[in-house]
mmCIF file of C-alpha atoms in Angstrom:
data_model
loop_
_atom_site.group_PDB
_atom_site.id
_atom_site.type_symbol
_atom_site.label_atom_id
_atom_site.label_comp_id
_atom_site.label_asym_id
_atom_site.label_seq_id
_atom_site.Cartn_x
_atom_site.Cartn_y
_atom_site.Cartn_z
ATOM 1 C CA UNK A 1 0.029 0.319 -0.114
ATOM 2 C CA UNK A 2 1.231 3.857 -0.377
ATOM 3 C CA UNK A 3 1.155 5.983 1.832
ATOM 4 C CA UNK A 4 -1.685 8.769 1.346
ATOM 5 C CA UNK A 5 -4.657 6.209 0.198
ATOM 6 C CA UNK A 6 -8.071 5.734 1.999
ATOM 7 C CA UNK A 7 -11.363 4.972 1.646
ATOM 8 C CA UNK A 8 -13.252 8.632 1.502
ATOM 9 C CA UNK A 9 -15.962 9.102 -1.299
ATOM 10 C CA UNK A 10 -14.215 11.540 -3.767
ATOM 11 C CA UNK A 11 -14.253 11.789 -7.593
ATOM 12 C CA UNK A 12 -11.041 12.747 -9.485
ATOM 13 C CA UNK A 13 -9.174 14.425 -11.762
ATOM 14 C CA UNK A 14 -7.709 11.874 -14.213
ATOM 15 C CA UNK A 15 -4.755 11.708 -16.153
ATOM 16 C CA UNK A 16 -3.943 8.674 -18.400
ATOM 17 C CA UNK A 17 -2.237 7.822 -20.856
ATOM 18 C CA UNK A 18 -3.631 5.060 -23.608
ATOM 19 C CA UNK A 19 -1.830 3.534 -26.234
ATOM 20 C CA UNK A 20 -4.511 2.681 -28.892
ATOM 21 C CA UNK A 21 -6.709 -0.067 -26.288
ATOM 22 C CA UNK A 22 -3.603 -2.172 -26.424
ATOM 23 C CA UNK A 23 -2.865 -3.419 -22.510
ATOM 24 C CA UNK A 24 0.986 -3.683 -23.003
ATOM 25 C CA UNK A 25 2.805 -5.146 -19.999
ATOM 26 C CA UNK A 26 5.750 -4.503 -17.792
ATOM 27 C CA UNK A 27 8.735 -5.121 -19.912
ATOM 28 C CA UNK A 28 11.667 -3.635 -20.806
ATOM 29 C CA UNK A 29 11.508 0.894 -20.680
ATOM 30 C CA UNK A 30 8.518 1.930 -19.703
ATOM 31 C CA UNK A 31 7.721 5.403 -17.597
ATOM 32 C CA UNK A 32 8.805 5.811 -14.435
ATOM 33 C CA UNK A 33 8.154 8.233 -11.235
ATOM 34 C CA UNK A 34 10.136 9.680 -8.584
ATOM 35 C CA UNK A 35 9.736 12.168 -6.260
ATOM 36 C CA UNK A 36 11.324 15.766 -7.336
ATOM 37 C CA UNK A 37 13.784 16.608 -5.637
ATOM 38 C CA UNK A 38 13.610 20.250 -5.284
ATOM 39 C CA UNK A 39 11.386 20.114 -1.800
ATOM 40 C CA UNK A 40 12.030 22.055 1.645
ATOM 41 C CA UNK A 41 14.235 24.570 -0.014
ATOM 42 C CA UNK A 42 14.337 27.913 1.412
ATOM 43 C CA UNK A 43 13.808 30.118 -1.830
ATOM 44 C CA UNK A 44 10.624 29.925 -2.500
ATOM 45 C CA UNK A 45 11.214 30.266 -6.538
ATOM 46 C CA UNK A 46 12.759 26.849 -6.554
ATOM 47 C CA UNK A 47 10.900 24.763 -3.473
ATOM 48 C CA UNK A 48 8.052 22.396 -5.827
ATOM 49 C CA UNK A 49 6.256 20.606 -3.221
ATOM 50 C CA UNK A 50 4.011 19.219 -5.655
ATOM 51 C CA UNK A 51 6.784 18.337 -8.259
ATOM 52 C CA UNK A 52 7.374 14.765 -9.694
ATOM 53 C CA UNK A 53 9.647 12.970 -12.267
ATOM 54 C CA UNK A 54 8.498 11.025 -14.944
ATOM 55 C CA UNK A 55 11.246 9.193 -16.733
ATOM 56 C CA UNK A 56 10.504 8.544 -20.310
ATOM 57 C CA UNK A 57 10.279 5.182 -22.127
ATOM 58 C CA UNK A 58 13.573 6.566 -24.201
ATOM 59 C CA UNK A 59 17.348 5.041 -23.221
ATOM 60 C CA UNK A 60 19.371 7.722 -21.613
ATOM 61 C CA UNK A 61 16.079 10.245 -22.477
ATOM 62 C CA UNK A 62 16.577 12.419 -19.574
ATOM 63 C CA UNK A 63 13.110 12.846 -17.704
ATOM 64 C CA UNK A 64 9.813 15.640 -17.359
ATOM 65 C CA UNK A 65 9.305 17.366 -14.499
ATOM 66 C CA UNK A 66 5.582 17.584 -13.880
ATOM 67 C CA UNK A 67 3.941 20.281 -11.197
ATOM 68 C CA UNK A 68 0.307 18.616 -10.459
ATOM 69 C CA UNK A 69 -0.280 21.327 -9.544
ATOM 70 C CA UNK A 70 1.972 24.365 -10.339
ATOM 71 C CA UNK A 71 -0.652 26.387 -9.448
ATOM 72 C CA UNK A 72 -4.648 25.653 -8.065
ATOM 73 C CA UNK A 73 -6.928 28.561 -7.785
ATOM 74 C CA UNK A 74 -9.944 30.405 -7.559
ATOM 75 C CA UNK A 75 -11.653 33.613 -8.568
ATOM 76 C CA UNK A 76 -11.388 36.172 -8.170
ATOM 77 C CA UNK A 77 -8.667 38.018 -7.143
ATOM 78 C CA UNK A 78 -7.079 34.270 -8.418
ATOM 79 C CA UNK A 79 -7.197 33.068 -4.264
ATOM 80 C CA UNK A 80 -4.103 30.091 -3.922
ATOM 81 C CA UNK A 81 -5.982 26.493 -3.287
ATOM 82 C CA UNK A 82 -2.458 25.091 -3.811
ATOM 83 C CA UNK A 83 0.866 25.829 -5.080
ATOM 84 C CA UNK A 84 4.008 24.359 -6.195
ATOM 85 C CA UNK A 85 6.182 26.547 -2.869
ATOM 86 C CA UNK A 86 3.725 25.914 -0.562
ATOM 87 C CA UNK A 87 6.337 25.219 2.764
ATOM 88 C CA UNK A 88 6.471 21.741 3.224
ATOM 89 C CA UNK A 89 7.656 19.207 2.615
ATOM 90 C CA UNK A 90 7.534 16.914 -0.983
ATOM 91 C CA UNK A 91 3.483 14.736 -0.664
ATOM 92 C CA UNK A 92 4.699 12.640 -2.789
ATOM 93 C CA UNK A 93 4.980 8.862 -1.737
ATOM 94 C CA UNK A 94 6.791 7.097 -4.752
ATOM 95 C CA UNK A 95 6.844 3.253 -4.674
ATOM 96 C CA UNK A 96 10.174 1.352 -4.650
ATOM 97 C CA UNK A 97 10.146 0.112 -7.801
ATOM 98 C CA UNK A 98 8.805 4.180 -9.151
ATOM 99 C CA UNK A 99 5.846 2.951 -11.101
ATOM 100 C CA UNK A 100 2.933 4.134 -8.326
ATOM 101 C CA UNK A 101 3.411 7.895 -6.919
ATOM 102 C CA UNK A 102 1.088 9.157 -3.988
ATOM 103 C CA UNK A 103 -0.515 12.275 -2.032
ATOM 104 C CA UNK A 104 -3.520 13.069 0.272
ATOM 105 C CA UNK A 105 -3.177 16.088 1.843
ATOM 106 C CA UNK A 106 -5.457 19.479 2.904
ATOM 107 C CA UNK A 107 -4.577 23.140 1.280
ATOM 108 C CA UNK A 108 -2.356 25.218 3.083
ATOM 109 C CA UNK A 109 -4.856 28.308 2.609
ATOM 110 C CA UNK A 110 -7.924 27.596 2.414
ATOM 111 C CA UNK A 111 -8.843 25.006 5.479
ATOM 112 C CA UNK A 112 -11.604 22.076 4.430
ATOM 113 C CA UNK A 113 -11.107 21.292 0.520
ATOM 114 C CA UNK A 114 -8.068 18.566 -0.089
ATOM 115 C CA UNK A 115 -5.666 17.059 -2.825
ATOM 116 C CA UNK A 116 -5.861 13.380 -2.810
ATOM 117 C CA UNK A 117 -3.743 12.730 -6.697
ATOM 118 C CA UNK A 118 -2.331 8.951 -7.574
ATOM 119 C CA UNK A 119 -0.395 7.963 -10.077
ATOM 120 C CA UNK A 120 0.731 4.989 -12.162
ATOM 121 C CA UNK A 121 2.913 4.231 -14.770
ATOM 122 C CA UNK A 122 2.615 2.389 -17.636
ATOM 123 C CA UNK A 123 4.836 1.413 -20.118
ATOM 124 C CA UNK A 124 4.410 4.802 -22.934
ATOM 125 C CA UNK A 125 1.505 6.122 -20.711
ATOM 126 C CA UNK A 126 1.601 7.979 -17.254
ATOM 127 C CA UNK A 127 -2.128 7.512 -15.003
ATOM 128 C CA UNK A 128 -2.926 10.447 -12.802
ATOM 129 C CA UNK A 129 -6.112 10.857 -10.758
ATOM 130 C CA UNK A 130 -6.533 13.778 -9.130
ATOM 131 C CA UNK A 131 -8.794 14.874 -6.968
ATOM 132 C CA UNK A 132 -10.588 17.921 -5.391
ATOM 133 C CA UNK A 133 -13.076 17.712 -2.821
ATOM 134 C CA UNK A 134 -14.789 21.175 -1.183
ATOM 135 C CA UNK A 135 -15.367 20.488 2.485
ATOM 136 C CA UNK A 136 -15.090 24.113 3.145
ATOM 137 C CA UNK A 137 -18.020 26.238 3.697
ATOM 138 C CA UNK A 138 -17.222 28.379 0.979
ATOM 139 C CA UNK A 139 -17.994 28.262 -3.206
ATOM 140 C CA UNK A 140 -15.099 27.276 -4.784
ATOM 141 C CA UNK A 141 -15.532 30.052 -8.240
ATOM 142 C CA UNK A 142 -13.727 29.532 -11.423
ATOM 143 C CA UNK A 143 -11.438 27.245 -10.357
ATOM 144 C CA UNK A 144 -8.250 27.421 -12.129
ATOM 145 C CA UNK A 145 -5.470 24.708 -12.960
ATOM 146 C CA UNK A 146 -2.129 25.317 -14.059
ATOM 147 C CA UNK A 147 -0.581 21.884 -14.902
ATOM 148 C CA UNK A 148 3.025 22.291 -16.087
ATOM 149 C CA UNK A 149 5.020 20.072 -18.162
ATOM 150 C CA UNK A 150 8.500 21.174 -17.825
ATOM 151 C CA UNK A 151 11.030 19.431 -20.737
ATOM 152 C CA UNK A 152 14.486 21.654 -19.853
ATOM 153 C CA UNK A 153 15.929 17.764 -18.674
ATOM 154 C CA UNK A 154 14.074 16.114 -21.824
ATOM 155 C CA UNK A 155 17.058 15.094 -23.974
ATOM 156 C CA UNK A 156 16.629 16.086 -27.385
ATOM 157 C CA UNK A 157 14.555 18.794 -27.452
ATOM 158 C CA UNK A 158 14.508 21.965 -28.028
ATOM 159 C CA UNK A 159 16.347 24.286 -25.225
ATOM 160 C CA UNK A 160 14.829 27.467 -23.470
ATOM 161 C CA UNK A 161 14.372 30.574 -25.896
ATOM 162 C CA UNK A 162 15.013 28.439 -28.914
ATOM 163 C CA UNK A 163 12.350 26.776 -31.808
ATOM 164 C CA UNK A 164 10.076 26.044 -29.297
ATOM 165 C CA UNK A 165 6.998 27.174 -30.675
ATOM 166 C CA UNK A 166 7.673 25.801 -33.945
ATOM 167 C CA UNK A 167 7.463 22.223 -31.835
ATOM 168 C CA UNK A 168 4.611 23.200 -29.828
ATOM 169 C CA UNK A 169 1.303 21.803 -31.877
ATOM 170 C CA UNK A 170 -2.381 22.589 -31.365
ATOM 171 C CA UNK A 171 -5.174 21.176 -32.825
ATOM 172 C CA UNK A 172 -7.146 23.621 -35.209
ATOM 173 C CA UNK A 173 -9.999 22.972 -37.891
ATOM 174 C CA UNK A 174 -9.178 19.296 -37.070
ATOM 175 C CA UNK A 175 -5.725 19.649 -37.560
ATOM 176 C CA UNK A 176 -2.026 19.415 -35.659
ATOM 177 C CA UNK A 177 -1.515 23.062 -35.869
ATOM 178 C CA UNK A 178 2.348 23.834 -35.365
ATOM 179 C CA UNK A 179 2.293 27.183 -32.437
ATOM 180 C CA UNK A 180 4.448 29.223 -34.383
ATOM 181 C CA UNK A 181 2.320 29.455 -37.104
ATOM 182 C CA UNK A 182 -0.473 30.984 -35.041
ATOM 183 C CA UNK A 183 -1.173 34.570 -35.239
ATOM 184 C CA UNK A 184 -0.230 36.682 -31.685
ATOM 185 C CA UNK A 185 -0.363 40.793 -31.233
ATOM 186 C CA UNK A 186 3.598 40.799 -30.058
ATOM 187 C CA UNK A 187 5.804 37.642 -32.271
ATOM 188 C CA UNK A 188 8.615 38.794 -29.558
ATOM 189 C CA UNK A 189 6.316 37.268 -26.496
ATOM 190 C CA UNK A 190 7.913 34.164 -24.930
ATOM 191 C CA UNK A 191 5.109 33.005 -23.570
ATOM 192 C CA UNK A 192 1.377 31.752 -25.779
ATOM 193 C CA UNK A 193 -1.837 31.232 -24.446
ATOM 194 C CA UNK A 194 -5.041 30.185 -26.458
ATOM 195 C CA UNK A 195 -8.443 29.169 -25.156
ATOM 196 C CA UNK A 196 -10.239 25.931 -25.807
ATOM 197 C CA UNK A 197 -14.142 26.318 -27.412
ATOM 198 C CA UNK A 198 -16.924 25.715 -25.062
ATOM 199 C CA UNK A 199 -15.566 26.843 -21.363
ATOM 200 C CA UNK A 200 -16.744 29.813 -19.791
ATOM 201 C CA UNK A 201 -13.981 30.038 -18.327
ATOM 202 C CA UNK A 202 -10.971 32.631 -19.602
ATOM 203 C CA UNK A 203 -8.439 33.452 -18.188
ATOM 204 C CA UNK A 204 -5.805 34.287 -20.056
ATOM 205 C CA UNK A 205 -4.741 37.440 -19.155
ATOM 206 C CA UNK A 206 -1.392 37.190 -18.540
ATOM 207 C CA UNK A 207 -1.427 36.053 -22.071
ATOM 208 C CA UNK A 208 -3.088 38.966 -23.529
ATOM 209 C CA UNK A 209 -1.263 41.622 -21.554
ATOM 210 C CA UNK A 210 2.638 40.323 -23.050
ATOM 211 C CA UNK A 211 1.323 39.726 -26.266
ATOM 212 C CA UNK A 212 1.066 36.293 -26.883
ATOM 213 C CA UNK A 213 -2.816 35.617 -27.051
ATOM 214 C CA UNK A 214 -4.273 32.908 -29.735
ATOM 215 C CA UNK A 215 -7.045 34.606 -30.692
ATOM 216 C CA UNK A 216 -8.577 31.665 -32.746
ATOM 217 C CA UNK A 217 -9.884 28.984 -30.205
ATOM 218 C CA UNK A 218 -8.725 25.538 -30.540
ATOM 219 C CA UNK A 219 -10.543 22.820 -31.101
ATOM 220 C CA UNK A 220 -9.678 20.484 -27.856
ATOM 221 C CA UNK A 221 -6.944 20.595 -24.900
ATOM 222 C CA UNK A 222 -3.935 18.605 -26.564
ATOM 223 C CA UNK A 223 -0.494 19.533 -27.052
ATOM 224 C CA UNK A 224 2.017 17.654 -28.439
ATOM 225 C CA UNK A 225 6.118 18.601 -28.035
ATOM 226 C CA UNK A 226 8.031 17.691 -30.941
ATOM 227 C CA UNK A 227 11.886 15.883 -30.237
ATOM 228 C CA UNK A 228 14.918 18.227 -32.205
ATOM 229 C CA UNK A 229 15.756 16.035 -34.402
ATOM 230 C CA UNK A 230 13.961 12.857 -34.047
ATOM 231 C CA UNK A 231 10.619 11.125 -33.976
ATOM 232 C CA UNK A 232 9.875 11.147 -30.421
ATOM 233 C CA UNK A 233 6.653 13.225 -28.924
ATOM 234 C CA UNK A 234 5.197 14.246 -26.234
ATOM 235 C CA UNK A 235 1.584 14.708 -25.731
ATOM 236 C CA UNK A 236 -0.530 15.511 -23.265
ATOM 237 C CA UNK A 237 -4.685 16.281 -23.312
ATOM 238 C CA UNK A 238 -7.414 17.019 -20.893
ATOM 239 C CA UNK A 239 -10.880 16.619 -21.623
ATOM 240 C CA UNK A 240 -12.731 18.616 -20.543
ATOM 241 C CA UNK A 241 -10.266 21.432 -22.199
ATOM 242 C CA UNK A 242 -9.815 24.942 -20.759
ATOM 243 C CA UNK A 243 -6.754 26.658 -22.647
ATOM 244 C CA UNK A 244 -3.043 25.242 -24.473
ATOM 245 C CA UNK A 245 -0.376 27.976 -22.701
ATOM 246 C CA UNK A 246 3.474 27.269 -23.428
ATOM 247 C CA UNK A 247 6.603 28.948 -21.787
ATOM 248 C CA UNK A 248 9.870 28.575 -24.010
ATOM 249 C CA UNK A 249 11.387 30.513 -21.287
ATOM 250 C CA UNK A 250 10.991 28.295 -18.656
ATOM 251 C CA UNK A 251 10.394 26.839 -21.103
ATOM 252 C CA UNK A 252 7.466 24.289 -20.387
ATOM 253 C CA UNK A 253 3.893 22.837 -22.266
ATOM 254 C CA UNK A 254 0.309 22.517 -20.697
ATOM 255 C CA UNK A 255 -3.279 21.600 -21.585
ATOM 256 C CA UNK A 256 -5.210 22.737 -18.571
ATOM 257 C CA UNK A 257 -8.843 21.121 -17.610
ATOM 258 C CA UNK A 258 -12.135 23.090 -17.566
ATOM 259 C CA UNK A 259 -13.091 22.935 -13.726
ATOM 260 C CA UNK A 260 -15.059 25.692 -12.733
ATOM 261 C CA UNK A 261 -17.228 26.275 -9.817
ATOM 262 C CA UNK A 262 -17.500 23.896 -6.422
ATOM 263 C CA UNK A 263 -19.438 24.133 -3.759
ATOM 264 C CA UNK A 264 -19.599 22.915 -0.462
ATOM 265 C CA UNK A 265 -19.339 19.217 -0.755
ATOM 266 C CA UNK A 266 -18.570 18.922 -4.358
ATOM 267 C CA UNK A 267 -15.790 17.400 -5.659
ATOM 268 C CA UNK A 268 -15.237 18.140 -9.643
ATOM 269 C CA UNK A 269 -13.398 15.160 -11.943
ATOM 270 C CA UNK A 270 -11.511 16.131 -15.320
ATOM 271 C CA UNK A 271 -9.497 13.476 -17.492
ATOM 272 C CA UNK A 272 -6.815 14.062 -19.275
ATOM 273 C CA UNK A 273 -3.221 12.024 -21.099
ATOM 274 C CA UNK A 274 0.603 12.223 -20.707
ATOM 275 C CA UNK A 275 1.736 9.613 -23.776
ATOM 276 C CA UNK A 276 5.361 9.284 -24.732
ATOM 277 C CA UNK A 277 5.738 8.251 -28.268
ATOM 278 C CA UNK A 278 6.813 7.959 -31.683
ATOM 279 C CA UNK A 279 3.342 7.803 -34.232
ATOM 280 C CA UNK A 280 2.667 10.632 -36.227
ATOM 281 C CA UNK A 281 0.924 13.331 -35.285
ATOM 282 C CA UNK A 282 -1.805 13.202 -37.431
ATOM 283 C CA UNK A 283 -2.114 9.549 -36.623
ATOM 284 C CA UNK A 284 -2.266 11.211 -32.480
ATOM 285 C CA UNK A 285 -5.238 13.541 -33.344
ATOM 286 C CA UNK A 286 -7.515 10.569 -35.436
#
C-alpha cells in the first residue's frame, strides 16, 4: 500500500495515457516516477512541493518534470488552493519500483479543501488521478488549474528560448498546427496562450498583457511537443479542456482542464492523458 491512500468517497481528476486500447506488459523500458528533489528549500521560486519526475520509455532520455499542480486557484483574485511553493516537504510518496506514486493533503490556505492524487506508470503512459474535494463552507468559483510539464531535462528536445513554438503543436480545424503558425500581437512574447472552444472560464490576462494570446479558439486541450532531431513526441491532453499554455523561457507545455465552480460538499472530475510516443501527429489526432 502507498502512503496517503484511503477510502474517502471523493471524485477525481484523471490523467491517463492510452496506447490504442492495447494493454502493454511491464517489460522493457517504460515510464517511471520519482519525487522531485527541490523540496523544503528556503527560496520559494525553487520549491517544488507537488513536483514529480517522469522518466520516459527512451534510453538515456532524461526526465519530464511535472508540477501537479504548479498553481491551483479560484476567483476572484486568484486565491490559492495549492501552489508549487507551499511550505511543506514534497508530498509525493513513490513506490520502490517507481511504478506508483500518490499524495493526499489538505490545502494550507483553504482549510477544508482536500487534494488527492494517485499515479500509475504503464509502458508509454503515465496515469494520474487527482481529486479536489470542497468540505469548506465557501464556494470556490471559476477554479483555475495550472498543471505544468517542464521539458528542459528531456534530452533531444528544444532548449529554452529557441524554436520551442515550432515544435509545439495544438489542434485547430481538426489538424495539428504548430503554435509558431498562430498569430499573436507581439511575436517576441516568450509565452503563448489560447482558449479551448466551449469552456466559459477564461483566465488569459497574463498572455494578453504580454501580447502572446492566440485569438482563434482551439478544438480541444491537447498539446504535443516534438523532439528537435528525431520522431519522439510528448502529448498532453485534458477533457473537458480549458486552454493551451506554452512558455519558451521555462520551457514548458500545458493543456489545462476546464473545472468551473465547486460548491461546499462537491468534488469535480476531469480527465486527461500524457503520452510518450513516436507515432505521426495525424495518427494521434485521429
